[in-house]
Coordinates of C-alpha atoms in Angstrom, one line a residue:
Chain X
X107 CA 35.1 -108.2 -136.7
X108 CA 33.9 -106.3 -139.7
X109 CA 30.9 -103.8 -138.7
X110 CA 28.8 -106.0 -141.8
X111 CA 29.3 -108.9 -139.5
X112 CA 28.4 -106.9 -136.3
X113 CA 25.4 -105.3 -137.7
X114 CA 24.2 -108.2 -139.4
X115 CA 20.8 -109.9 -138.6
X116 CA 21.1 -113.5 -138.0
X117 CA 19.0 -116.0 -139.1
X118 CA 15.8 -116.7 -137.0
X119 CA 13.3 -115.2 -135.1
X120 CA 13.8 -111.2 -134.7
X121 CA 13.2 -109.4 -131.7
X122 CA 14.0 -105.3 -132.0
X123 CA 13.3 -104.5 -128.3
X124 CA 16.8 -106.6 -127.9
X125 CA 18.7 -104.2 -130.2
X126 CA 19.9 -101.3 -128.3
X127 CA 18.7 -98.4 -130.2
X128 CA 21.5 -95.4 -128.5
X129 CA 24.3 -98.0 -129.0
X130 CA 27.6 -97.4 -131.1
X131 CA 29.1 -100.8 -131.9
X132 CA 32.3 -101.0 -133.3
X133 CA 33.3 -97.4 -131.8
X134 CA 34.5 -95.9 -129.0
X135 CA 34.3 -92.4 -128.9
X136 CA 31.9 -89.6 -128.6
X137 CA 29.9 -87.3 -131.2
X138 CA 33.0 -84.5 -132.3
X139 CA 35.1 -88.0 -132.4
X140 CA 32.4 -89.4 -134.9
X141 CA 32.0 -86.8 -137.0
X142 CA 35.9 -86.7 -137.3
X143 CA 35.9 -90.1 -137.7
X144 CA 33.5 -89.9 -140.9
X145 CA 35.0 -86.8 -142.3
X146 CA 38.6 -89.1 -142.6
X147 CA 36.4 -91.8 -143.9
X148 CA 34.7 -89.7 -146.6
X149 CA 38.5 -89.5 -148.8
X150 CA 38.5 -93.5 -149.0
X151 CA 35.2 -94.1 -149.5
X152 CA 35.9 -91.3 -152.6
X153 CA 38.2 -93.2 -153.7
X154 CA 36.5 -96.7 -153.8
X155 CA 33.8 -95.0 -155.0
X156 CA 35.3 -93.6 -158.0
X157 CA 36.5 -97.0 -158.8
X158 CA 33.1 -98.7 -159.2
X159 CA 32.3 -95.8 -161.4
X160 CA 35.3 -96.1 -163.7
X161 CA 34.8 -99.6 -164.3
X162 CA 31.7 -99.1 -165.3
X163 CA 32.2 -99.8 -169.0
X164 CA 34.9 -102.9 -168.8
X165 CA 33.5 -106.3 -169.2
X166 CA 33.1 -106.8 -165.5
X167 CA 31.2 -104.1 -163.6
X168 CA 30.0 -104.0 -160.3
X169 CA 26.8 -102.0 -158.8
X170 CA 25.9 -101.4 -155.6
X171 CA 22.1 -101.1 -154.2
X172 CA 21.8 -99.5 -150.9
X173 CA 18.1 -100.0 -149.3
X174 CA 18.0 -97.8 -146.3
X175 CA 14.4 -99.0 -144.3
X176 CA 13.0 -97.2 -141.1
X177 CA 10.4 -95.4 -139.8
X178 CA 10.0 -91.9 -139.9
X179 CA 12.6 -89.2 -138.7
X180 CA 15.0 -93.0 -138.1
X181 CA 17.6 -90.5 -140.8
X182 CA 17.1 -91.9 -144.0
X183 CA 17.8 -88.6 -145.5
X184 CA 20.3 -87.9 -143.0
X185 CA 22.2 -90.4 -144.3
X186 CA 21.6 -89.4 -147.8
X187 CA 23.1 -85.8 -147.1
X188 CA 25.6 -86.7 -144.8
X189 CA 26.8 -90.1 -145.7
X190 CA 26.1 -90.1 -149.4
X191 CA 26.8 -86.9 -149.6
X192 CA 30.5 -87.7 -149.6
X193 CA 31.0 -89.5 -152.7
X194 CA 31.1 -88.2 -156.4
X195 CA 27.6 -87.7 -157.1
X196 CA 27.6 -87.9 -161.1
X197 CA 28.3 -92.2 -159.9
X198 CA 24.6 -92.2 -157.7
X199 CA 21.5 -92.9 -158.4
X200 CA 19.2 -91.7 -155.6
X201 CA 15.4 -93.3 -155.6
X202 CA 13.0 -91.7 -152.9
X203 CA 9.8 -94.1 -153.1
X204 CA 6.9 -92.3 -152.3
X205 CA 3.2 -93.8 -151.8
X206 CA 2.7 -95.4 -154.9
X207 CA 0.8 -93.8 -158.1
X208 CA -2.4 -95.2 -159.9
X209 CA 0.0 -96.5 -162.6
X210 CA 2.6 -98.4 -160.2
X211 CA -0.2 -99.6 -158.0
X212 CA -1.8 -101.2 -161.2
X213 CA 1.5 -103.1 -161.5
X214 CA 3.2 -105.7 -159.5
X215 CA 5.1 -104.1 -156.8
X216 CA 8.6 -105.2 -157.9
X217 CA 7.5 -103.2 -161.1
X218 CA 8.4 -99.8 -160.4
X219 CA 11.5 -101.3 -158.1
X220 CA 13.2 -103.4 -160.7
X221 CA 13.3 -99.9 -162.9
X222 CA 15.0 -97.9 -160.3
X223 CA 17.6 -100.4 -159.8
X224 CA 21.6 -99.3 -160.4
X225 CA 23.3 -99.2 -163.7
X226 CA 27.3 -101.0 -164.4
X227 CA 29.6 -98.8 -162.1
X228 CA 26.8 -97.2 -159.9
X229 CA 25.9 -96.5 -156.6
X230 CA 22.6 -96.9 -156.3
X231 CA 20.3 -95.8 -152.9
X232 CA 16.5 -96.5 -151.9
X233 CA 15.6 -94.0 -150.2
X234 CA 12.2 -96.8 -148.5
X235 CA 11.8 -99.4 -150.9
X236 CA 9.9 -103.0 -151.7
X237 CA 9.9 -103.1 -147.9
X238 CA 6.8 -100.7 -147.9
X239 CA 5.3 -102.9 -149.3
X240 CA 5.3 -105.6 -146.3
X241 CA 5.4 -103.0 -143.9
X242 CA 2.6 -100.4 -144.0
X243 CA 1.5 -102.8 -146.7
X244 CA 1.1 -105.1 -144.0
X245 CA 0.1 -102.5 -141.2
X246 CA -2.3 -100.7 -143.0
X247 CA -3.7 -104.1 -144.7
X248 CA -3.3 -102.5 -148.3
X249 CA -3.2 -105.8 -150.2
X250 CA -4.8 -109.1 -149.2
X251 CA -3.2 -111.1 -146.5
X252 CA -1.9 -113.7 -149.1
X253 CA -0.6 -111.1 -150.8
X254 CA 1.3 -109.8 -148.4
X255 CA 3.1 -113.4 -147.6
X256 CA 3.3 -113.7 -151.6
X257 CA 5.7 -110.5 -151.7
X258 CA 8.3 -112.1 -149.0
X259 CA 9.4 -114.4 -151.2
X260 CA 9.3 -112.5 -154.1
X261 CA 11.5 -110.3 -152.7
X262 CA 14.4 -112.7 -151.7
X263 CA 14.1 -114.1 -155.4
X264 CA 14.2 -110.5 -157.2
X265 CA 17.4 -109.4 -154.7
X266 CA 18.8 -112.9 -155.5
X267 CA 18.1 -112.0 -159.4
X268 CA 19.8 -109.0 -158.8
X269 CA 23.1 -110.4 -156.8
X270 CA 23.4 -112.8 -159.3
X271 CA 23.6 -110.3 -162.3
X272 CA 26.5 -108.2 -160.4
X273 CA 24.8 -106.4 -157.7
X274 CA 25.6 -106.0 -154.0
X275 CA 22.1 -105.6 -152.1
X276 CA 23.3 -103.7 -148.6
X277 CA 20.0 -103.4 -146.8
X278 CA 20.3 -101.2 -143.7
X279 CA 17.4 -101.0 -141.0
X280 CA 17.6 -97.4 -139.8
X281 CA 16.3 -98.4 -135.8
X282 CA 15.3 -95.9 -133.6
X283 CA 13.0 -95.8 -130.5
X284 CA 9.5 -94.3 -130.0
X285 CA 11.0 -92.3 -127.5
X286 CA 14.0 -90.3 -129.9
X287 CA 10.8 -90.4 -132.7
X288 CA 9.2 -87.7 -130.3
X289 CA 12.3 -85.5 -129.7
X290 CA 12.8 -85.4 -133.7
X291 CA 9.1 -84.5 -134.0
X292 CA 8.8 -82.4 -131.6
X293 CA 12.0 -80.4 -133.3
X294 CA 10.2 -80.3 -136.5
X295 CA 7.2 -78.5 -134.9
X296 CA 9.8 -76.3 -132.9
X297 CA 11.8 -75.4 -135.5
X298 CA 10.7 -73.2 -138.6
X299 CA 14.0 -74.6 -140.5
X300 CA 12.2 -77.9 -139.9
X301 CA 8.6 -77.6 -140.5
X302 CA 8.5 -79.0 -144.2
X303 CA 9.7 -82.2 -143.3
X304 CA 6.8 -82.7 -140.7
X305 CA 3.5 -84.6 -142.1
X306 CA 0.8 -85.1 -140.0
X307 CA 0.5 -88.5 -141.5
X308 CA 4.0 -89.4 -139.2
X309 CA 1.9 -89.3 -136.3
X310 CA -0.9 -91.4 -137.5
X311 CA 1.6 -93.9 -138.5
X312 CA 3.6 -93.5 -134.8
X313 CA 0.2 -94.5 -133.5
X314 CA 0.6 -97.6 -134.7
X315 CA 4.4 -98.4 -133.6
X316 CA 4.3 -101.5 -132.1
X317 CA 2.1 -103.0 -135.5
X318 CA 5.4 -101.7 -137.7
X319 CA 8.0 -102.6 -134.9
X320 CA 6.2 -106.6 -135.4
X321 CA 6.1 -106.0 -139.1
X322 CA 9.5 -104.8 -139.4
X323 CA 10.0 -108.2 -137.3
X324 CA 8.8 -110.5 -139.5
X325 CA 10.7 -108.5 -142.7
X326 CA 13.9 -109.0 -141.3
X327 CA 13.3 -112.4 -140.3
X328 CA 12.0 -113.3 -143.6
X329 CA 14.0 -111.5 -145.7
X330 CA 17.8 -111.5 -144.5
X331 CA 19.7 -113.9 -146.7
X332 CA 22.9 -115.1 -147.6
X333 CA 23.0 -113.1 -150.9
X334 CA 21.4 -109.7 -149.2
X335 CA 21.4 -110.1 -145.5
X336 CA 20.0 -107.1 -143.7
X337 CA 21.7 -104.7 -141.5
X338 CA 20.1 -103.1 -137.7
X339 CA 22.0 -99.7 -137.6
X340 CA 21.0 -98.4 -134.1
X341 CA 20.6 -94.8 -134.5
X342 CA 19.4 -92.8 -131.6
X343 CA 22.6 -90.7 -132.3
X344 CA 22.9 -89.2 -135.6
X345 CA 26.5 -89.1 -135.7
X346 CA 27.0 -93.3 -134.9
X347 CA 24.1 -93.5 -138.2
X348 CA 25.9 -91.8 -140.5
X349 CA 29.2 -92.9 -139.7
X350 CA 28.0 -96.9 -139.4
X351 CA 26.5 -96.3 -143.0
X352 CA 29.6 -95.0 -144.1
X353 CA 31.5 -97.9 -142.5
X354 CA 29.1 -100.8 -144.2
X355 CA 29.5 -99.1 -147.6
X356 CA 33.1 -98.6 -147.5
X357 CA 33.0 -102.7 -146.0
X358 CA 30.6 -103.5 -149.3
X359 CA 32.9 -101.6 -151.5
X360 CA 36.2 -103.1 -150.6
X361 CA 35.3 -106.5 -150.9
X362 CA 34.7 -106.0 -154.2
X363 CA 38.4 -105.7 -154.9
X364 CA 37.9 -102.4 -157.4
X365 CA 40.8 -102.2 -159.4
X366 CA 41.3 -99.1 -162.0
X367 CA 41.0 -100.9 -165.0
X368 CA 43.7 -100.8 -167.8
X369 CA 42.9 -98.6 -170.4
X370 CA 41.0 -99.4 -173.2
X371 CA 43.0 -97.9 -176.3
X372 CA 47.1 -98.2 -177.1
X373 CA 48.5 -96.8 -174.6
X374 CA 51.6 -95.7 -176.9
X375 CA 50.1 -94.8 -179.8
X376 CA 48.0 -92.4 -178.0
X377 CA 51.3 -91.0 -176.1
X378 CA 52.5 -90.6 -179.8
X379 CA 49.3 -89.0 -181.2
X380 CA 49.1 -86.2 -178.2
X381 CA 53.4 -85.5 -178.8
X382 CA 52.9 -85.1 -182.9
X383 CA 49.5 -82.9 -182.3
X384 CA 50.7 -79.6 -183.3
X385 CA 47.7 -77.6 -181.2
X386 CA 48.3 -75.0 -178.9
Chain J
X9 CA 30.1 -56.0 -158.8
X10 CA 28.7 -60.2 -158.9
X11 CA 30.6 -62.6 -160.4
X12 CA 27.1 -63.7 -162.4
X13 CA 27.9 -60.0 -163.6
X14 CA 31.7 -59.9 -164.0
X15 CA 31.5 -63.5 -166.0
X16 CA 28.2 -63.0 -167.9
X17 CA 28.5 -62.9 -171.9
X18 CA 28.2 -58.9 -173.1
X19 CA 25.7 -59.0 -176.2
X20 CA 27.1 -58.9 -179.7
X21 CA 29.8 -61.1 -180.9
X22 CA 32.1 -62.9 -179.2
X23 CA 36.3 -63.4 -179.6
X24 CA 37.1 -66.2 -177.4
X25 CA 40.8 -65.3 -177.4
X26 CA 40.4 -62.2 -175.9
X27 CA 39.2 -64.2 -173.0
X28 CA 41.7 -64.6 -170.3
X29 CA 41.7 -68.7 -169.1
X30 CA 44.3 -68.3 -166.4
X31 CA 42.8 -65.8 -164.7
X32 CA 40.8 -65.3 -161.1
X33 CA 38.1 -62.8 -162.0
X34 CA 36.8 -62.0 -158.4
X35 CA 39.1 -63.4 -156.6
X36 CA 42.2 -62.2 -155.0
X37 CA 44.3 -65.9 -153.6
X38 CA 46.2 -68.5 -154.3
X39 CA 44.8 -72.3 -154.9
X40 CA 44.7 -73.0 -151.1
X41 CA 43.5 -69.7 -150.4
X42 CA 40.7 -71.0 -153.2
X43 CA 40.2 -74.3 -151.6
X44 CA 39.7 -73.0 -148.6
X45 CA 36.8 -70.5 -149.6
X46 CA 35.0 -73.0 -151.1
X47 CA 34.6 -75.1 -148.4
X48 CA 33.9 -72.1 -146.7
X49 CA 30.9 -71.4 -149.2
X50 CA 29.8 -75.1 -148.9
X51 CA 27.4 -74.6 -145.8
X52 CA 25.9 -71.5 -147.0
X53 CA 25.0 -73.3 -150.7
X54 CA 23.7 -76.3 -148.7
X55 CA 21.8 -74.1 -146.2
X56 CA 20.7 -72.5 -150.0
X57 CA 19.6 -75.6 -151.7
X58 CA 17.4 -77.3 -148.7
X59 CA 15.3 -74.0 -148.7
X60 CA 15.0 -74.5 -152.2
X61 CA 14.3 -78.1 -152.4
X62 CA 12.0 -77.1 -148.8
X63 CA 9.3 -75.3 -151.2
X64 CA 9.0 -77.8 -153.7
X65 CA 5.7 -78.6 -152.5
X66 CA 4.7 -75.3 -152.1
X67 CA 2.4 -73.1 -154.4
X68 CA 5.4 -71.4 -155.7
X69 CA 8.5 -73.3 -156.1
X70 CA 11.6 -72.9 -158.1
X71 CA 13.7 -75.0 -160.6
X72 CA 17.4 -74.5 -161.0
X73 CA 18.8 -75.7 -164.1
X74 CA 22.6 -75.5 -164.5
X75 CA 24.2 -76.3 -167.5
X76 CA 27.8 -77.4 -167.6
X77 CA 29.4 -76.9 -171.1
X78 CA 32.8 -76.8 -172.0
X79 CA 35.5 -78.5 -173.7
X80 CA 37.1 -82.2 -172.9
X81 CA 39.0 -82.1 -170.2
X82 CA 37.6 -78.2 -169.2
X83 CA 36.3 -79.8 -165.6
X84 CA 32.9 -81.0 -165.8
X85 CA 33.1 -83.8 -164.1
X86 CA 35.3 -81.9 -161.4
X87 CA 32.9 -79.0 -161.1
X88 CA 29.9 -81.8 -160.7
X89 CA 32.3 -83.8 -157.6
X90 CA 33.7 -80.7 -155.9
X91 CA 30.6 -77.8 -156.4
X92 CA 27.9 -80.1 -156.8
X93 CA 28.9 -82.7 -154.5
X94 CA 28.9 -79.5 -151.6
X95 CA 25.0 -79.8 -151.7
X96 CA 22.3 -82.3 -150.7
X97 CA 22.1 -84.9 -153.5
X98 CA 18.7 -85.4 -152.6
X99 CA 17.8 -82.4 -154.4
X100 CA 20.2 -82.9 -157.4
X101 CA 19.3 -84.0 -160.7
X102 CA 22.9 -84.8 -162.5
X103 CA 21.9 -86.0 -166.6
X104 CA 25.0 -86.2 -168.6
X105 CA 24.4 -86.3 -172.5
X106 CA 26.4 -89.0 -174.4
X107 CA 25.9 -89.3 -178.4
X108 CA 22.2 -89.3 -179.0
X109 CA 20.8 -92.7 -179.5
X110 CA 18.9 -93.9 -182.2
X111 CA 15.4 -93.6 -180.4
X112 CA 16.7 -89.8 -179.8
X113 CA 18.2 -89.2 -183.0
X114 CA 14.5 -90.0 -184.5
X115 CA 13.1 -87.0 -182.3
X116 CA 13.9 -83.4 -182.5
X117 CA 16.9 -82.6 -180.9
X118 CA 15.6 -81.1 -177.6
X119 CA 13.1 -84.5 -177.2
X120 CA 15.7 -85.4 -174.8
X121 CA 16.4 -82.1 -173.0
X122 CA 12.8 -81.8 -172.0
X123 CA 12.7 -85.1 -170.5
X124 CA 15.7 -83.9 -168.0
X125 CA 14.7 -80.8 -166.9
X126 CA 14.3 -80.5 -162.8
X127 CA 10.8 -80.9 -161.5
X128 CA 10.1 -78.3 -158.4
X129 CA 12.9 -77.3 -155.5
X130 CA 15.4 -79.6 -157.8
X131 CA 18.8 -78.3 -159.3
X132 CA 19.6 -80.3 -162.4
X133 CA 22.5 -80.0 -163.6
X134 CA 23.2 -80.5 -167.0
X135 CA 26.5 -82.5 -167.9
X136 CA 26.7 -81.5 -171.7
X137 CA 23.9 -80.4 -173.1
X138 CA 21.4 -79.2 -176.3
X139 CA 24.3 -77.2 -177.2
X140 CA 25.9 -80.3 -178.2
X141 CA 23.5 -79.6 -180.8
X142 CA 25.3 -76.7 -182.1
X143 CA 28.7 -77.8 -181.2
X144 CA 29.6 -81.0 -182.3
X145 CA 26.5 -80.6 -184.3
X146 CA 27.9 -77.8 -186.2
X147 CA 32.1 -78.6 -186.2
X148 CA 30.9 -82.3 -187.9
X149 CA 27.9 -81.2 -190.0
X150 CA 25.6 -83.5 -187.9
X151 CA 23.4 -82.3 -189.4
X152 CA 22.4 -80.1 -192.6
X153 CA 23.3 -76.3 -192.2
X154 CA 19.6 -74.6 -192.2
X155 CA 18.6 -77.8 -189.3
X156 CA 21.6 -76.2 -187.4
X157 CA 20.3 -72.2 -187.9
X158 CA 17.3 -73.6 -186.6
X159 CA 18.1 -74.9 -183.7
X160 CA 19.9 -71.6 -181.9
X161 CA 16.5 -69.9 -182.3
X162 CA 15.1 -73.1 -181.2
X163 CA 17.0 -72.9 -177.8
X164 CA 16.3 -69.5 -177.4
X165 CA 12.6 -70.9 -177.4
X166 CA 13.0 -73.7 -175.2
X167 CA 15.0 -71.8 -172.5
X168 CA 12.5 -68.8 -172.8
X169 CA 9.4 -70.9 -171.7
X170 CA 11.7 -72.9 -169.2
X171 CA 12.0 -69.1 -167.4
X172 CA 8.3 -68.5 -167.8
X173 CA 7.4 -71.5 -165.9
X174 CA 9.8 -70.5 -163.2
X175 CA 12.8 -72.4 -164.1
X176 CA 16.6 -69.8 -163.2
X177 CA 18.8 -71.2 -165.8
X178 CA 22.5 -70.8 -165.2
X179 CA 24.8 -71.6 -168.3
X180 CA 28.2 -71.9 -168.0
X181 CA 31.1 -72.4 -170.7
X182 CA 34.3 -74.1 -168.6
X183 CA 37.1 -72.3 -171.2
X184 CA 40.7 -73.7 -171.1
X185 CA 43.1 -73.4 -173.1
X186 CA 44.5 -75.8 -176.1
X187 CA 48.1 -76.0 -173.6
X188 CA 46.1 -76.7 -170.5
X189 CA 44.3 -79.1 -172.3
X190 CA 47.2 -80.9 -173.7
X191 CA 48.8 -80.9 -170.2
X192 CA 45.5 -82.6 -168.6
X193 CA 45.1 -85.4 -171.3
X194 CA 48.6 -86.4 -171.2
X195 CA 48.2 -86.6 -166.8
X196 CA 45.2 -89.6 -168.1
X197 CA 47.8 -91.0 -170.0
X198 CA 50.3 -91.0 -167.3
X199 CA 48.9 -91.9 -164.2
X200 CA 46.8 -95.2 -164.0
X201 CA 44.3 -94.1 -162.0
X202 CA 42.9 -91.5 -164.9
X203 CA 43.1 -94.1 -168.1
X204 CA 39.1 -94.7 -167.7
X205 CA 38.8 -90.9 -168.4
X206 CA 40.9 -91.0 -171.5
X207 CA 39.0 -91.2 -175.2
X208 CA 41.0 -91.3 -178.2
X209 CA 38.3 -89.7 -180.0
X210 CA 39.2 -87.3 -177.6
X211 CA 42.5 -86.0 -179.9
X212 CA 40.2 -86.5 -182.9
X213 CA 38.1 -83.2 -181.5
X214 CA 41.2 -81.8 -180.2
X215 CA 42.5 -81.5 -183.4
X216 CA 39.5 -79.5 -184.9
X217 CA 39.9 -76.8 -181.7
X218 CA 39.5 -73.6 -184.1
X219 CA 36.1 -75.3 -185.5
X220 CA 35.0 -75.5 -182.0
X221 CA 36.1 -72.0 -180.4
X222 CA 34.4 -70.3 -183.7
X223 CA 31.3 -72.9 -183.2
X224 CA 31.2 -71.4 -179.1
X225 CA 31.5 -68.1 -180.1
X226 CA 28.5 -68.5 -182.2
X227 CA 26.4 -70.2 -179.9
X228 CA 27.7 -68.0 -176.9
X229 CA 26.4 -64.6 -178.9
X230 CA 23.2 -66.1 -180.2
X231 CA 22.3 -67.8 -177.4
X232 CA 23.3 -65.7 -175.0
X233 CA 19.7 -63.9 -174.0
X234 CA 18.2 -61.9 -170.8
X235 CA 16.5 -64.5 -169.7
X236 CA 19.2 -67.2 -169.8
X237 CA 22.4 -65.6 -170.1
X238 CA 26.0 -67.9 -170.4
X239 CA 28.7 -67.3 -168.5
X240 CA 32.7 -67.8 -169.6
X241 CA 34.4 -69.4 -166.3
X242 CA 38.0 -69.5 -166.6
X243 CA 39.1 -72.7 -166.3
X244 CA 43.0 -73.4 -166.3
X245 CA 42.6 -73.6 -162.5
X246 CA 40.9 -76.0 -161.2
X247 CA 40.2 -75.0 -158.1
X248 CA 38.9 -70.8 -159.7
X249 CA 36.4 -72.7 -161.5
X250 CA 35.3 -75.0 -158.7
X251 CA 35.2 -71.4 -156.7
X252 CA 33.8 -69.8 -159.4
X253 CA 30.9 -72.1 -160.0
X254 CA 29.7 -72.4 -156.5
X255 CA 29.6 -68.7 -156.2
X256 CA 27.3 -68.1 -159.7
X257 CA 25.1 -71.0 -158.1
X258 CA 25.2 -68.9 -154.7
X259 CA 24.0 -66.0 -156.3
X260 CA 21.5 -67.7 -158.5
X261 CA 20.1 -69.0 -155.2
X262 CA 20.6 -66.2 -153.2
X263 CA 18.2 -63.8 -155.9
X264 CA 15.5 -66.1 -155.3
X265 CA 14.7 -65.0 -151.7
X266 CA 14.1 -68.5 -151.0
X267 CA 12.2 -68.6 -147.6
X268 CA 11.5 -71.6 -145.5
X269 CA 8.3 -72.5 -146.3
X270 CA 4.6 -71.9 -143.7
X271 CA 4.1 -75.2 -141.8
X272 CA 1.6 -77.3 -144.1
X273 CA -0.2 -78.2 -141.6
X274 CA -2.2 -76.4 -138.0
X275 CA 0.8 -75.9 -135.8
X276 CA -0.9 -75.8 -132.6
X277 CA -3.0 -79.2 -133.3
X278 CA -0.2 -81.3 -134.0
X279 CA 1.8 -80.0 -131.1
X280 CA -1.3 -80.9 -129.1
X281 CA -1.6 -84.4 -130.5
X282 CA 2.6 -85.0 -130.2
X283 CA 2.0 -84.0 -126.7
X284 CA -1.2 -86.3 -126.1
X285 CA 0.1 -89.2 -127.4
X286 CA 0.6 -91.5 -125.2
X287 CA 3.2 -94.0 -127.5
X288 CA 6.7 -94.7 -125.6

């Protein structure tokens, strides 16, 4: 079974607490064998990689839209350096969504989303996404109720916009327990390498974990579809997250069958021009 | 001696010929003996690059702007997958300049640059750049002669108050040969895998490569100022000017003292709330 198919979220009610957050599905083998594991992976996913780049300007591009979701410290930007971090980075477009400005909040919330989305022949990665929006949106009540519901179904219609137009939506849930949140805090107030990426706000937010863990809930239940189904990457161990992303974007890539495309002038007469060029 | 030193532009005029494109300035190896020092600088520039991107909140961050010059085929899009792609992409900021567009083409040539220039704790790299300007600009009268004088004091200008406002700008010129370049556009018409980077316009520049070396030279002496000197990398080998690159952007990061930033935040108080909360 593909690690898409094992990670998948199926249809119907979502309960987290069932998904084992320190598991490695779909690997046997410790941390030194994962990180091996990734480093082999890292040449083929290159590769495929370099494809969807290089088709970029036929008549039939691809692009790719990796959401990664999860709360704090979960390794969103682990995954980004580690994971991302392997392939050619002139093909990816990174977007880190922050809170949202006075202009985007004076928009729709797909606005600023539907502007950060991947070009023909590019990787693209949310770094937090829409789903903020209907999860500390929800949490923290920062739009009306209905509002909130509205934006579940807009979602699945602007991600079914977007797979219909040539995109592959892989939306990955970066799951972690309260318990491994701690130990990552507690490094980033331990560690003076570490203390920029602590906010005080993370705590306020922890406070409320079993609000996001429901509203996370609902999201995946609501939102995982047959055109951009959602993803639980348990990742308690760093090593199993980066290499399971790895896995599910080399799994997205290949099924797209990336050929290198044929070239786009005379092949001949350009062998021809290049032999009669007298430059040297 | 550094190699920012042993590679940096002397003033006064410049003789591209004299300039050695096969050779190893600094280094004393063979290509794996190259290879391998690279990936052995890799953890130091990515231990580098977080400390930069660290302060970028901080009263007094940095900006890193490298710009990537160079003839087709000279290796920017290698030096972008091999020395880039060593740091966090996170903290990269990759624009590559095509032909201006019409909406640019109405502004002044630089409208564009500015737009592209890292914000704090960024590296932006700069795939072709305003020099285009003066390049192209200048080998295919882009545009009239005294617009073209204008613009070398112009960039001296721009780069000038970039510096001021704490920006380290690191210009490189990738310089190979008219015989190494032959040998690496016939390997995109010989292997399928490297059509997509093949342009037949391409030969069309090729064949106007006095035009251009005089047209660098130019550029190279009046552009090449104390506050943003270029540097000639020689690039016949791919894996020197991989090498090569990584080590200017060591040493460029490496004068900035970057330190890890203060915690933002009371130390003690959030230790004591981590510890008091109660959330499991």
């Amino acid at each position: 079974m593909s690690l898409l198919d094992a990670l998948r979220v199926p249809a119907g009610p979502v309960d987290l607490l069932a998904y084992d957050t320190d598991a490695t599905p779909g690997f046997e083998g410790d941390k030194s064998d994962g990180e091996r594991a990734l480093a082999d992976l890292g040449e083929h996913l290159m590769d495929l990689q370099t494809r969807l780049f290089a088709g970029r300007e036929t008549d039939t591009p691809h692009r790719v839209l990796m959401v990664l979701q999860g709360m704090d410290t979960s390794g969103k930007g682990g995954v980004l350096k580690h994971t991302v971090g392997l392939v050619d980075p002139v093909g990816v477009k990174i977007t880190s969504f922050k809170a949202p400005t006075e202009e985007e909040l004076a928009h729709d919330f797909l606005w600023r989303i539907a502007k950060a989305v991947p070009g023909p022949g590019y990787l693209g990665v949310f770094d937090r996404s829409h789903y903020e929006d209907v999860l500390i949106g929800r949490v923290r009540a920062l739009a009306p109720a209905e509002e909130i519901e509205r934006r579940y179904g807009a979602i699945n219609g602007f991600e079914a916009d977007l797979v219909a137009g040539g995109t592959v939506v892989l939306k990955c849930m970066l799951h972690i327990s309260p318990a491994e949140q701690r130990r990552r805090l507690q490094a980033r107030l331990d560690d003076s390498t570490k203390y920029w990426k602590y906010n005080p706000g993370d705590l306020d937010e922890r406070a409320l974990w079993a609000d996001y863990r429901s509203a996370y809930e609902i999201a995946l239940e609501r939102t995982t579809t047959d055109a951009a189904p959602w993803h639980v990457v348990p990742s308690d161990r760093k090593w199993y997250r980066n290499l399971a992303v790895a896995q599910l974007l080399v799994e997205t890539l290949e099924e797209l069958d990336l050929h290198w495309p044929p070239p786009a002038f005379d092949l001949e007469a350009e062998r021809a021009r290049l032999a009669a060029d007298g430059i040297s």
